[in-house]
Every structure is written in C-alpha cells, then in structure tokens.
Amino acid sequence: MTWTVAPEPYDSPVAVALWRAYYTEVSDRWYLLHQGRRTDPEELEREIAAVSGADLAPPEGLLLVARYAGEPAGSAGVRLPAGAAAELTRVFLYEGMRGKGGAALLVRAAEDAARASGATRMVLDTRGDLVEARALYARLGYAETAPHNADPYAEHWFAKELG
C-alpha cells in the first residue's frame, strides 16, 4: 500500500471529518486524564464549530491530507505567517493508520511547504499527554524550546530549523 499527501481545502468533507476526529480524540484524552470523563457532546460540537480551520487556507496556511491506498488517513496543517517561522498544527492520523509511516510523511510534507513559502523555521506546540506526538517530533529533529505562544493547553513547544 502507498501513501500520498496533497493539499486539501480546509472546509472539504474530508478535512471536516479529519478535524472532527482529531478534536474528539485530543479533547477526550484531556478530559479523561484530568476529569475522568469524555468530552461533553454539546461542548464538543460547540468547540469543533468554533475553529473552522480558515487559518489553514492559502496563502496564510495550508492543510495537507494523507491518503493510504487512496483513502483519507490523516492531516497536518501549516500556518504560513509573514516572517521566518511557520507553525505546524493538527498533525493527526486515524488510529488504524498509525505505525505505517504516515505521520512522518505528513510532517515532512508540511516542512517542504513551509520552505517553499520562504520559512526557515518550523514551530509547534503540544500537550504533555500527547506522548506519541512528542516522540515523533523529537525523532524528526525538533527540539524543545521556550514557549512561542500563550495557548492555555500547550505544555511543550518545539522548533526546527528548515535550512
């Protein structure tokens, strides 16, 4: 089976389904860890609707979708602000697609897109409980840095020079 990665409109049905799956998983993980419960369904719907992903529309951003054997499998977003640093966000694979190399492929495609836009550095943030993400970023050459934003859920910040 083969992987492909291509840009996708942030509001396409595929992108919306991936956003819903991503947000549901990270929200449920947070609530299970901190409150012993899953996300309240009404809150989940409200929060998913509140973050449209419009910041990932060109030219300010880009949403990449990975497909495995032609089927949507995951996504990664890149915010491309004016300046040297791009921001990696929403790196996600459906659970059944993990462990097949798709996450690294998505991150590398995001780095290539950032380089093509003129960025020389990629930054990102993540939470402490997302240990798989932290391991992925470290494996791909990202180093922990001082905070670059004030996101209330961010606990770890990473950066990588794109060279």
PDB file of C-alpha atoms in Angstrom:
ATOM      1  CA  MET A   1       0.000   0.000   0.000  1.00  0.00           C
ATOM      2  CA  THR A   2       1.191   3.510  -0.714  1.00  0.00           C
ATOM      3  CA  TRP A   3       0.858   6.934   0.854  1.00  0.00           C
ATOM      4  CA  THR A   4       0.116  10.192  -0.917  1.00  0.00           C
ATOM      5  CA  VAL A   5      -0.014  13.682   0.567  1.00  0.00           C
ATOM      6  CA  ALA A   6      -1.733  16.614  -1.133  1.00  0.00           C
ATOM      7  CA  PRO A   7      -3.239  19.985  -0.212  1.00  0.00           C
ATOM      8  CA  GLU A   8      -6.934  19.906   0.680  1.00  0.00           C
ATOM      9  CA  PRO A   9      -9.417  22.752   1.223  1.00  0.00           C
ATOM     10  CA  TYR A  10      -9.907  23.183   4.966  1.00  0.00           C
ATOM     11  CA  ASP A  11     -13.680  23.005   4.540  1.00  0.00           C
ATOM     12  CA  SER A  12     -13.906  19.948   2.296  1.00  0.00           C
ATOM     13  CA  PRO A  13     -15.871  16.961   3.652  1.00  0.00           C
ATOM     14  CA  VAL A  14     -12.596  15.030   4.066  1.00  0.00           C
ATOM     15  CA  ALA A  15     -10.965  17.880   6.003  1.00  0.00           C
ATOM     16  CA  VAL A  16     -14.031  18.390   8.193  1.00  0.00           C
ATOM     17  CA  ALA A  17     -14.147  14.669   9.061  1.00  0.00           C
ATOM     18  CA  LEU A  18     -10.433  14.667   9.938  1.00  0.00           C
ATOM     19  CA  TRP A  19     -10.835  17.814  12.088  1.00  0.00           C
ATOM     20  CA  ARG A  20     -13.747  16.209  13.944  1.00  0.00           C
ATOM     21  CA  ALA A  21     -11.772  13.015  14.588  1.00  0.00           C
ATOM     22  CA  TYR A  22      -8.660  14.955  15.668  1.00  0.00           C
ATOM     23  CA  TYR A  23     -10.523  17.272  18.018  1.00  0.00           C
ATOM     24  CA  THR A  24     -12.605  14.470  19.506  1.00  0.00           C
ATOM     25  CA  GLU A  25      -9.507  12.429  20.296  1.00  0.00           C
ATOM     26  CA  VAL A  26      -7.418  15.212  21.845  1.00  0.00           C
ATOM     27  CA  SER A  27     -10.376  16.594  23.794  1.00  0.00           C
ATOM     28  CA  ASP A  28     -11.404  13.179  25.115  1.00  0.00           C
ATOM     29  CA  ARG A  29      -7.814  12.421  26.117  1.00  0.00           C
ATOM     30  CA  TRP A  30      -7.603  15.690  28.061  1.00  0.00           C
ATOM     31  CA  TYR A  31     -10.899  15.178  29.858  1.00  0.00           C
ATOM     32  CA  LEU A  32     -10.175  11.526  30.642  1.00  0.00           C
ATOM     33  CA  LEU A  33      -6.803  12.483  32.113  1.00  0.00           C
ATOM     34  CA  HIS A  34      -7.997  15.487  34.113  1.00  0.00           C
ATOM     35  CA  GLN A  35     -11.625  14.725  34.920  1.00  0.00           C
ATOM     36  CA  GLY A  36     -12.102  11.005  34.287  1.00  0.00           C
ATOM     37  CA  ARG A  37     -14.729  11.512  31.605  1.00  0.00           C
ATOM     38  CA  ARG A  38     -15.074  12.079  27.873  1.00  0.00           C
ATOM     39  CA  THR A  39     -15.928  15.455  26.380  1.00  0.00           C
ATOM     40  CA  ASP A  40     -19.496  16.599  26.865  1.00  0.00           C
ATOM     41  CA  PRO A  41     -21.202  16.178  23.438  1.00  0.00           C
ATOM     42  CA  GLU A  42     -22.587  19.735  23.414  1.00  0.00           C
ATOM     43  CA  GLU A  43     -19.179  21.188  24.246  1.00  0.00           C
ATOM     44  CA  LEU A  44     -17.571  19.016  21.584  1.00  0.00           C
ATOM     45  CA  GLU A  45     -19.951  20.291  18.892  1.00  0.00           C
ATOM     46  CA  ARG A  46     -19.508  23.900  20.009  1.00  0.00           C
ATOM     47  CA  GLU A  47     -15.700  23.701  20.007  1.00  0.00           C
ATOM     48  CA  ILE A  48     -15.474  21.881  16.667  1.00  0.00           C
ATOM     49  CA  ALA A  49     -17.694  24.548  15.087  1.00  0.00           C
ATOM     50  CA  ALA A  50     -15.726  27.399  16.695  1.00  0.00           C
ATOM     51  CA  VAL A  51     -12.452  26.504  14.989  1.00  0.00           C
ATOM     52  CA  SER A  52     -13.200  26.355  11.289  1.00  0.00           C
ATOM     53  CA  GLY A  53      -9.660  25.906  10.035  1.00  0.00           C
ATOM     54  CA  ALA A  54      -9.863  29.015   7.859  1.00  0.00           C
ATOM     55  CA  ASP A  55      -6.369  29.899   9.099  1.00  0.00           C
ATOM     56  CA  LEU A  56      -5.177  26.943   7.005  1.00  0.00           C
ATOM     57  CA  ALA A  57      -6.424  28.418   3.725  1.00  0.00           C
ATOM     58  CA  PRO A  58      -3.827  29.717   1.261  1.00  0.00           C
ATOM     59  CA  PRO A  59      -1.935  31.977   1.264  1.00  0.00           C
ATOM     60  CA  GLU A  60      -1.817  32.233   5.091  1.00  0.00           C
ATOM     61  CA  GLY A  61      -1.885  28.493   5.600  1.00  0.00           C
ATOM     62  CA  LEU A  62      -2.158  25.063   4.104  1.00  0.00           C
ATOM     63  CA  LEU A  63      -3.936  21.856   5.061  1.00  0.00           C
ATOM     64  CA  LEU A  64      -2.350  18.636   3.865  1.00  0.00           C
ATOM     65  CA  VAL A  65      -4.226  15.337   3.745  1.00  0.00           C
ATOM     66  CA  ALA A  66      -2.509  11.979   3.675  1.00  0.00           C
ATOM     67  CA  ARG A  67      -4.199   9.119   1.913  1.00  0.00           C
ATOM     68  CA  TYR A  68      -3.300   5.474   2.326  1.00  0.00           C
ATOM     69  CA  ALA A  69      -4.245   3.316  -0.641  1.00  0.00           C
ATOM     70  CA  GLY A  70      -6.352   6.245  -1.816  1.00  0.00           C
ATOM     71  CA  GLU A  71      -8.384   6.584   1.403  1.00  0.00           C
ATOM     72  CA  PRO A  72      -8.125   9.629   3.701  1.00  0.00           C
ATOM     73  CA  ALA A  73      -5.888   8.685   6.621  1.00  0.00           C
ATOM     74  CA  GLY A  74      -4.646  11.872   8.277  1.00  0.00           C
ATOM     75  CA  SER A  75      -3.811  15.526   8.082  1.00  0.00           C
ATOM     76  CA  ALA A  76      -1.347  18.246   9.023  1.00  0.00           C
ATOM     77  CA  GLY A  77      -1.741  21.991   8.908  1.00  0.00           C
ATOM     78  CA  VAL A  78       0.823  24.711   8.375  1.00  0.00           C
ATOM     79  CA  ARG A  79       0.294  28.345   9.273  1.00  0.00           C
ATOM     80  CA  LEU A  80       2.426  30.480   6.986  1.00  0.00           C
ATOM     81  CA  PRO A  81       2.652  33.938   8.544  1.00  0.00           C
ATOM     82  CA  ALA A  82       4.875  36.596   7.079  1.00  0.00           C
ATOM     83  CA  GLY A  83       8.306  36.067   8.554  1.00  0.00           C
ATOM     84  CA  ALA A  84      10.784  33.298   9.058  1.00  0.00           C
ATOM     85  CA  ALA A  85       8.743  30.863  11.171  1.00  0.00           C
ATOM     86  CA  ALA A  86       5.871  28.666  10.059  1.00  0.00           C
ATOM     87  CA  GLU A  87       3.719  26.768  12.562  1.00  0.00           C
ATOM     88  CA  LEU A  88       2.853  23.080  12.360  1.00  0.00           C
ATOM     89  CA  THR A  89      -0.589  22.164  13.672  1.00  0.00           C
ATOM     90  CA  ARG A  90      -3.277  19.462  13.593  1.00  0.00           C
ATOM     91  CA  VAL A  91      -0.956  16.538  12.878  1.00  0.00           C
ATOM     92  CA  PHE A  92      -3.289  13.554  13.050  1.00  0.00           C
ATOM     93  CA  LEU A  93      -3.773  10.039  11.735  1.00  0.00           C
ATOM     94  CA  TYR A  94      -6.814   7.863  12.187  1.00  0.00           C
ATOM     95  CA  GLU A  95      -5.984   5.223  14.783  1.00  0.00           C
ATOM     96  CA  GLY A  96      -5.923   2.350  12.273  1.00  0.00           C
ATOM     97  CA  MET A  97      -3.391   4.207  10.121  1.00  0.00           C
ATOM     98  CA  ARG A  98      -0.805   4.748  12.839  1.00  0.00           C
ATOM     99  CA  GLY A  99       2.522   2.962  12.750  1.00  0.00           C
ATOM    100  CA  LYS A 100       2.709   2.908   8.945  1.00  0.00           C
ATOM    101  CA  GLY A 101       4.926   5.980   8.388  1.00  0.00           C
ATOM    102  CA  GLY A 102       2.171   8.452   7.581  1.00  0.00           C
ATOM    103  CA  ALA A 103       2.848  10.914  10.406  1.00  0.00           C
ATOM    104  CA  ALA A 104       6.477  11.447   9.425  1.00  0.00           C
ATOM    105  CA  LEU A 105       5.423  11.791   5.788  1.00  0.00           C
ATOM    106  CA  LEU A 106       2.878  14.470   6.729  1.00  0.00           C
ATOM    107  CA  VAL A 107       5.366  16.427   8.846  1.00  0.00           C
ATOM    108  CA  ARG A 108       7.994  16.322   6.089  1.00  0.00           C
ATOM    109  CA  ALA A 109       5.439  17.496   3.520  1.00  0.00           C
ATOM    110  CA  ALA A 110       4.494  20.348   5.867  1.00  0.00           C
ATOM    111  CA  GLU A 111       8.174  21.274   6.226  1.00  0.00           C
ATOM    112  CA  ASP A 112       8.563  21.278   2.429  1.00  0.00           C
ATOM    113  CA  ALA A 113       5.522  23.566   2.078  1.00  0.00           C
ATOM    114  CA  ALA A 114       6.887  25.909   4.738  1.00  0.00           C
ATOM    115  CA  ARG A 115      10.281  26.051   2.994  1.00  0.00           C
ATOM    116  CA  ALA A 116       8.584  26.755  -0.340  1.00  0.00           C
ATOM    117  CA  SER A 117       6.787  29.714   1.259  1.00  0.00           C
ATOM    118  CA  GLY A 118      10.096  31.150   2.496  1.00  0.00           C
ATOM    119  CA  ALA A 119      10.017  29.934   6.103  1.00  0.00           C
ATOM    120  CA  THR A 120      13.363  28.989   7.620  1.00  0.00           C
ATOM    121  CA  ARG A 121      11.988  27.591  10.863  1.00  0.00           C
ATOM    122  CA  MET A 122       9.024  25.460  11.923  1.00  0.00           C
ATOM    123  CA  VAL A 123       7.495  25.810  15.394  1.00  0.00           C
ATOM    124  CA  LEU A 124       4.744  23.846  17.128  1.00  0.00           C
ATOM    125  CA  ASP A 125       3.198  23.229  20.497  1.00  0.00           C
ATOM    126  CA  THR A 126       1.675  20.160  22.072  1.00  0.00           C
ATOM    127  CA  ARG A 127       0.478  18.803  25.384  1.00  0.00           C
ATOM    128  CA  GLY A 128       2.287  16.561  27.834  1.00  0.00           C
ATOM    129  CA  ASP A 129      -0.210  13.719  27.475  1.00  0.00           C
ATOM    130  CA  LEU A 130       0.327  13.528  23.709  1.00  0.00           C
ATOM    131  CA  VAL A 131       3.452  11.436  24.185  1.00  0.00           C
ATOM    132  CA  GLU A 132       3.276   9.923  20.700  1.00  0.00           C
ATOM    133  CA  ALA A 133       3.401  13.390  19.147  1.00  0.00           C
ATOM    134  CA  ARG A 134       6.326  14.463  21.301  1.00  0.00           C
ATOM    135  CA  ALA A 135       8.236  11.312  20.348  1.00  0.00           C
ATOM    136  CA  LEU A 136       7.503  11.898  16.655  1.00  0.00           C
ATOM    137  CA  TYR A 137       8.744  15.485  16.748  1.00  0.00           C
ATOM    138  CA  ALA A 138      11.921  14.540  18.609  1.00  0.00           C
ATOM    139  CA  ARG A 139      12.574  11.718  16.126  1.00  0.00           C
ATOM    140  CA  LEU A 140      12.193  14.188  13.228  1.00  0.00           C
ATOM    141  CA  GLY A 141      14.731  16.634  14.645  1.00  0.00           C
ATOM    142  CA  TYR A 142      12.533  19.054  16.582  1.00  0.00           C
ATOM    143  CA  ALA A 143      14.000  20.416  19.813  1.00  0.00           C
ATOM    144  CA  GLU A 144      12.047  21.676  22.816  1.00  0.00           C
ATOM    145  CA  THR A 145      12.189  25.448  23.127  1.00  0.00           C
ATOM    146  CA  ALA A 146      10.812  28.243  25.240  1.00  0.00           C
ATOM    147  CA  PRO A 147       7.105  28.970  24.696  1.00  0.00           C
ATOM    148  CA  HIS A 148       6.304  30.836  21.486  1.00  0.00           C
ATOM    149  CA  ASN A 149       2.603  31.347  22.263  1.00  0.00           C
ATOM    150  CA  ALA A 150       0.210  31.568  25.193  1.00  0.00           C
ATOM    151  CA  ASP A 151      -2.073  28.665  24.269  1.00  0.00           C
ATOM    152  CA  PRO A 152      -3.612  27.561  27.586  1.00  0.00           C
ATOM    153  CA  TYR A 153      -3.389  23.865  26.628  1.00  0.00           C
ATOM    154  CA  ALA A 154       0.206  23.953  25.338  1.00  0.00           C
ATOM    155  CA  GLU A 155       2.753  22.376  27.659  1.00  0.00           C
ATOM    156  CA  HIS A 156       5.650  21.699  25.282  1.00  0.00           C
ATOM    157  CA  TRP A 157       6.988  23.878  22.467  1.00  0.00           C
ATOM    158  CA  PHE A 158       9.254  22.643  19.699  1.00  0.00           C
ATOM    159  CA  ALA A 159      11.202  24.189  16.840  1.00  0.00           C
ATOM    160  CA  LYS A 160      13.273  23.011  13.914  1.00  0.00           C
ATOM    161  CA  GLU A 161      15.462  24.954  11.531  1.00  0.00           C
ATOM    162  CA  LEU A 162      14.358  24.126   7.986  1.00  0.00           C
ATOM    163  CA  GLY A 163      17.631  25.008   6.293  1.00  0.00           C
TER     164      GLY A 163
END
